mmCIF file of C-alpha atoms and ligand atoms in Angstrom:
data_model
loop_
_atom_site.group_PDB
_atom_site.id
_atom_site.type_symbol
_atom_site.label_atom_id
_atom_site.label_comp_id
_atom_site.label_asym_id
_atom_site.label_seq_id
_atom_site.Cartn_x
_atom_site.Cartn_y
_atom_site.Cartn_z
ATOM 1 C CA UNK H 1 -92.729 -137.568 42.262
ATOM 2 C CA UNK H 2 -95.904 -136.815 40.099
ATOM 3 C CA UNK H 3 -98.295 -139.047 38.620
ATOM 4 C CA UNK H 4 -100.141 -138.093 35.187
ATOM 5 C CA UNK H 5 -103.030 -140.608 33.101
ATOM 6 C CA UNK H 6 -102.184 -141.861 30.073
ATOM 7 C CA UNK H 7 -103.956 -143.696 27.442
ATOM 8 C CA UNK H 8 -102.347 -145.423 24.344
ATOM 9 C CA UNK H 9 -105.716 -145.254 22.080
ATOM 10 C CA UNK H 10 -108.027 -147.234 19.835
ATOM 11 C CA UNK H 11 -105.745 -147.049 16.825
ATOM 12 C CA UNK H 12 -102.210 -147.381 18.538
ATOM 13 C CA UNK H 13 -103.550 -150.649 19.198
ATOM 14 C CA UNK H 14 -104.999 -151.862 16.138
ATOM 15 C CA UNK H 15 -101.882 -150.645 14.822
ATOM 16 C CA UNK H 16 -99.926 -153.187 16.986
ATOM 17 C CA UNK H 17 -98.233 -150.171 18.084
ATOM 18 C CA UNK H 18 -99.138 -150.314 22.497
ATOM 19 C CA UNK H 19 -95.866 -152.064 22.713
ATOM 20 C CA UNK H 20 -93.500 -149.668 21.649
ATOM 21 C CA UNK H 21 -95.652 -146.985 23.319
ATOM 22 C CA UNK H 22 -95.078 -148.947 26.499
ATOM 23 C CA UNK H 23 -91.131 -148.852 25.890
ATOM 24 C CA UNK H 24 -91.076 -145.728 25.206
ATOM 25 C CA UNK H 25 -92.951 -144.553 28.643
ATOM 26 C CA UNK H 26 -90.169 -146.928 30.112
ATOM 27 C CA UNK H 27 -87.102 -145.199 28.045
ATOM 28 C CA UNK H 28 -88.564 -141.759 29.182
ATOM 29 C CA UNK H 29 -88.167 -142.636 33.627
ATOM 30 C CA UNK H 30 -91.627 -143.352 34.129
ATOM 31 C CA UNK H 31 -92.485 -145.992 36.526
ATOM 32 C CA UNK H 32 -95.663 -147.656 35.314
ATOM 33 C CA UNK H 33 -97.513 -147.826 38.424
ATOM 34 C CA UNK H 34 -100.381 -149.174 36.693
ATOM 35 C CA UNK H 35 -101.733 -150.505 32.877
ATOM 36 C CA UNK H 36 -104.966 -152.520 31.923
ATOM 37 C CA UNK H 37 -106.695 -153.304 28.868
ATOM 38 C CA UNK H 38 -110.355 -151.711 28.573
ATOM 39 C CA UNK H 39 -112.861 -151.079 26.421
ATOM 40 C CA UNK H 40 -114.559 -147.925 26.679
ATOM 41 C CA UNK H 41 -118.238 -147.384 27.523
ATOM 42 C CA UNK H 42 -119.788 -144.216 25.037
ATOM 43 C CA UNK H 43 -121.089 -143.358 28.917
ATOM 44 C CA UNK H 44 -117.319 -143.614 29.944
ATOM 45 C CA UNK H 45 -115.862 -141.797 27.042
ATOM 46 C CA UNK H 46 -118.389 -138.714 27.437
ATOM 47 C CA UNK H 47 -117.505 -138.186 30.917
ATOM 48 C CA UNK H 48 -113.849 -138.494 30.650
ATOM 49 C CA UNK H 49 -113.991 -135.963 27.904
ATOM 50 C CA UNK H 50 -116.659 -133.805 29.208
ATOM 51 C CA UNK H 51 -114.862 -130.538 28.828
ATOM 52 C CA UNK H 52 -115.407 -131.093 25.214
ATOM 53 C CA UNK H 53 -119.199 -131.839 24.563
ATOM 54 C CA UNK H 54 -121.157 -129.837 22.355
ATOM 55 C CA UNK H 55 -117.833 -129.517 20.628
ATOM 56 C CA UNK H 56 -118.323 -130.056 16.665
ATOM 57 C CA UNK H 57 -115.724 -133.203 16.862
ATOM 58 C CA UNK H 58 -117.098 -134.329 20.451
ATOM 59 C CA UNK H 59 -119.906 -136.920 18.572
ATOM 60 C CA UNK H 60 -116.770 -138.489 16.475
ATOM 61 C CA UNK H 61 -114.263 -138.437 19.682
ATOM 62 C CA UNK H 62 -116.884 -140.320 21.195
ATOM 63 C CA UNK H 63 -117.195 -143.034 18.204
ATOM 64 C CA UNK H 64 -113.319 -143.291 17.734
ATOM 65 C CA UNK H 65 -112.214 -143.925 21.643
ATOM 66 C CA UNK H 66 -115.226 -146.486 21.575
ATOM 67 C CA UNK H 67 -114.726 -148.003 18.508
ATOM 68 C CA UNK H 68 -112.083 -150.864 19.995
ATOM 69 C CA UNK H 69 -110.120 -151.730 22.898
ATOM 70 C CA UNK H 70 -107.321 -148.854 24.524
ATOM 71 C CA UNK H 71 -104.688 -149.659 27.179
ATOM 72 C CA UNK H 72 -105.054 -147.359 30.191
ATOM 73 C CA UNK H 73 -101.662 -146.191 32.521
ATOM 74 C CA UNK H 74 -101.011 -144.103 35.189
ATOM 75 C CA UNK H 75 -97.173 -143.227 34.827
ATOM 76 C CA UNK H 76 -94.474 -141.716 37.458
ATOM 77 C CA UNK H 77 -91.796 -139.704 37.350
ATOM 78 C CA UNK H 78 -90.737 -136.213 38.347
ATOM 79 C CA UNK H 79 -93.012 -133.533 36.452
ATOM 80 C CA UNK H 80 -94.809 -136.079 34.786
ATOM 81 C CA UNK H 81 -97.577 -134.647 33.289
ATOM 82 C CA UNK H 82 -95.777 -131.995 31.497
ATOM 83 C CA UNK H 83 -93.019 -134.662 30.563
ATOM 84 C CA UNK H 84 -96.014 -137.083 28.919
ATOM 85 C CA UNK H 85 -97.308 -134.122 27.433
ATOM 86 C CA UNK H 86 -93.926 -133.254 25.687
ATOM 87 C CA UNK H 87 -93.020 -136.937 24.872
ATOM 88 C CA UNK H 88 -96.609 -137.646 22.943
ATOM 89 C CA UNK H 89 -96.517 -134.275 21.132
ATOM 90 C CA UNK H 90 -99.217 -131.506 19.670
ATOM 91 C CA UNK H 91 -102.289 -132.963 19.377
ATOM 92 C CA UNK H 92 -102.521 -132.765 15.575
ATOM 93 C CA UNK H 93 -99.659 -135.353 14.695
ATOM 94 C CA UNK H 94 -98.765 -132.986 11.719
ATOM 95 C CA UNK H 95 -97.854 -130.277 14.134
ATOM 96 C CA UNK H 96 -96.288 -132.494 16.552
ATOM 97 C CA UNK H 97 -92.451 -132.389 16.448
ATOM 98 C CA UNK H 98 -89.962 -135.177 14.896
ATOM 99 C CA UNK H 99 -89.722 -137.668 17.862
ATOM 100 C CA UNK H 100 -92.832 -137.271 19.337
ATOM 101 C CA UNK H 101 -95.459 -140.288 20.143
ATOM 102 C CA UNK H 102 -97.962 -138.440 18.152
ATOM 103 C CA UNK H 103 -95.592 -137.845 15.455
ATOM 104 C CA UNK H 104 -94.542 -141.086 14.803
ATOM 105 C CA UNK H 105 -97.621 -142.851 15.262
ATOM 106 C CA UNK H 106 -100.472 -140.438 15.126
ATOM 107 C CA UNK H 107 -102.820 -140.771 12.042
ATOM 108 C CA UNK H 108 -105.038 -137.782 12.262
ATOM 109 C CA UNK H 109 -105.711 -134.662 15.130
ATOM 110 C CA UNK H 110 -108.339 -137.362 16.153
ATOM 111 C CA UNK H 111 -106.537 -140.806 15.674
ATOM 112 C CA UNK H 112 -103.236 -139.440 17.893
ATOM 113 C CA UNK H 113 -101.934 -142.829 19.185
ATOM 114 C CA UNK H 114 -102.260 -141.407 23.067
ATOM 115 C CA UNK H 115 -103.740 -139.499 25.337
ATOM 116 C CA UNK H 116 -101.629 -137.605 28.431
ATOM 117 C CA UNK H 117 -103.752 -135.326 31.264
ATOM 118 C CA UNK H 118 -103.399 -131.815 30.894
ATOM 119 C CA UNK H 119 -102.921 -130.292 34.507
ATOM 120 C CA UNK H 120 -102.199 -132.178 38.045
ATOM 121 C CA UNK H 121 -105.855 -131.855 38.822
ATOM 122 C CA UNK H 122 -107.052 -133.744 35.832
ATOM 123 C CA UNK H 123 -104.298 -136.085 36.357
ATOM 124 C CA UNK H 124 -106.001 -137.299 39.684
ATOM 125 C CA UNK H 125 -109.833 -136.817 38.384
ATOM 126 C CA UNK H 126 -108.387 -139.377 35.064
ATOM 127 C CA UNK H 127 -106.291 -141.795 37.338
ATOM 128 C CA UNK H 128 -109.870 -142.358 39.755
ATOM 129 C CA UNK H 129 -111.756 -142.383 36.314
ATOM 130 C CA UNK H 130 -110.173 -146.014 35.541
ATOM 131 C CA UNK H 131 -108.168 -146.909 38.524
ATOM 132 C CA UNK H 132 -109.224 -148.052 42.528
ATOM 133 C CA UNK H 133 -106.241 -147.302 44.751
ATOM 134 C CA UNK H 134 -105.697 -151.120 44.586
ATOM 135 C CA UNK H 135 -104.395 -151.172 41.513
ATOM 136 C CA UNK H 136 -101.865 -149.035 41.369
ATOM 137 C CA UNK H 137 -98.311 -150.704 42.622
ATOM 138 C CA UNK H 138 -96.449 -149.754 45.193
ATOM 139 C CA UNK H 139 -92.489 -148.806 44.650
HETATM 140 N N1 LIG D 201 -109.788 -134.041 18.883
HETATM 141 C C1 LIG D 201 -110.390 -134.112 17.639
HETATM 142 N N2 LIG D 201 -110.511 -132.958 16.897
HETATM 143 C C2 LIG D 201 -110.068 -131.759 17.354
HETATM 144 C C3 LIG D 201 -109.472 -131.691 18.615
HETATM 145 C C4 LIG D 201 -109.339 -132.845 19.351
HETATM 146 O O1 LIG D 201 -110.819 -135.177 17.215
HETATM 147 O O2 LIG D 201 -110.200 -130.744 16.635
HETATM 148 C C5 LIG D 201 -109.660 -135.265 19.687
HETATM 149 C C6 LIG D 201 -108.239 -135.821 19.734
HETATM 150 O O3 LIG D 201 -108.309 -137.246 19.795
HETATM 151 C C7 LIG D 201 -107.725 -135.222 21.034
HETATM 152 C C8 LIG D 201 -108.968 -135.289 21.912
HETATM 153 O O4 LIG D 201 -110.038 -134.978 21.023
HETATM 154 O O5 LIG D 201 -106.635 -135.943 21.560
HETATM 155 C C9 LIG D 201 -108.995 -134.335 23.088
HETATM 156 O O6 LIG D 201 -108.745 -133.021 22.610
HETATM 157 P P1 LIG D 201 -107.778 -132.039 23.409
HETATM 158 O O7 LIG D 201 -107.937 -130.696 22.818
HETATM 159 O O8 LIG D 201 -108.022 -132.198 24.890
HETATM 160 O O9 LIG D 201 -106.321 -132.571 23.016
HETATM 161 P P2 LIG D 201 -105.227 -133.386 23.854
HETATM 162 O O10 LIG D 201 -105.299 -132.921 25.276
HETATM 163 O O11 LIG D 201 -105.552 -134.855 23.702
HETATM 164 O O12 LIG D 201 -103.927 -133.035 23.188
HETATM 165 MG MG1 LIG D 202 -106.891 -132.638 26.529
#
């Protein structure tokens, strides 16, 4: 079993769309082994997205994942962070293919609905980003 980080973002949930997002990590075998509500510090979102600053669109990415409250996961399954990846989509929503989170509920390559970790090892750096051991549920 595999854990990846997941994040259904700012404008998923002004859209009143974290619900079906939630299903949908449900209908795809993960086990939600944890999921909180939280607003995201601008010191929080530029060190979770490190990796991108001094990126033209880092200033913006920065503004948008601050700009109202996100629901933060860590989901389970066999190959999970590859799975999550495939499930949410290409980043830009009008690249992603017809099923796809980002697809369906993605406005924009910067309002995409969700975030999924790219690699195992950011999967565990994301997970201790937002979670303490405590909160995530035993099977
Ligand atoms: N992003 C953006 N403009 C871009 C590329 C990315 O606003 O040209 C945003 C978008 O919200 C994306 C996030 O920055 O999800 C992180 O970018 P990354 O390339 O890591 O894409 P992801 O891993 O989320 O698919
Ligand atoms: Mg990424």
């Amino acid at each position: 079993m595999e854990k990846t980080f997941a994040i259904i973002k700012p404008d998923a949930v002004e859209a009143r769309n974290a619900g079906k997002i939630l299903a949908r990590m449900e209908a795809e075998g993960f086990r939600v082994v944890a999921m909180k509500g939280h607003r995201i510090s601008k010191a929080e979102a530029e060190g979770f997205y490190a990796e991108h600053a001094g990126k033209g669109f880092f200033g913006a990415l920065v503004s948008y994942m601050t700009s109202g409250p996100v629901f933060v996961a860590v989901l389970e399954r066999e190959n999970a962070v590859a799975h999550w990846r495939a499930v949410m989509g290409a980043t830009n929503p009008a690249n992603a293919d017809e099923g796809t989170i980002r697809k369906e509920f993605g406005q924009s390559i910067e309002r995409n609905a969700a975030h999924g970790s790219a690699n195992a090892a950011d999967a565990a750096r994301e997970v201790t980003f937002f979670f303490s051991q405590a909160e995530l549920l035993s099977s």
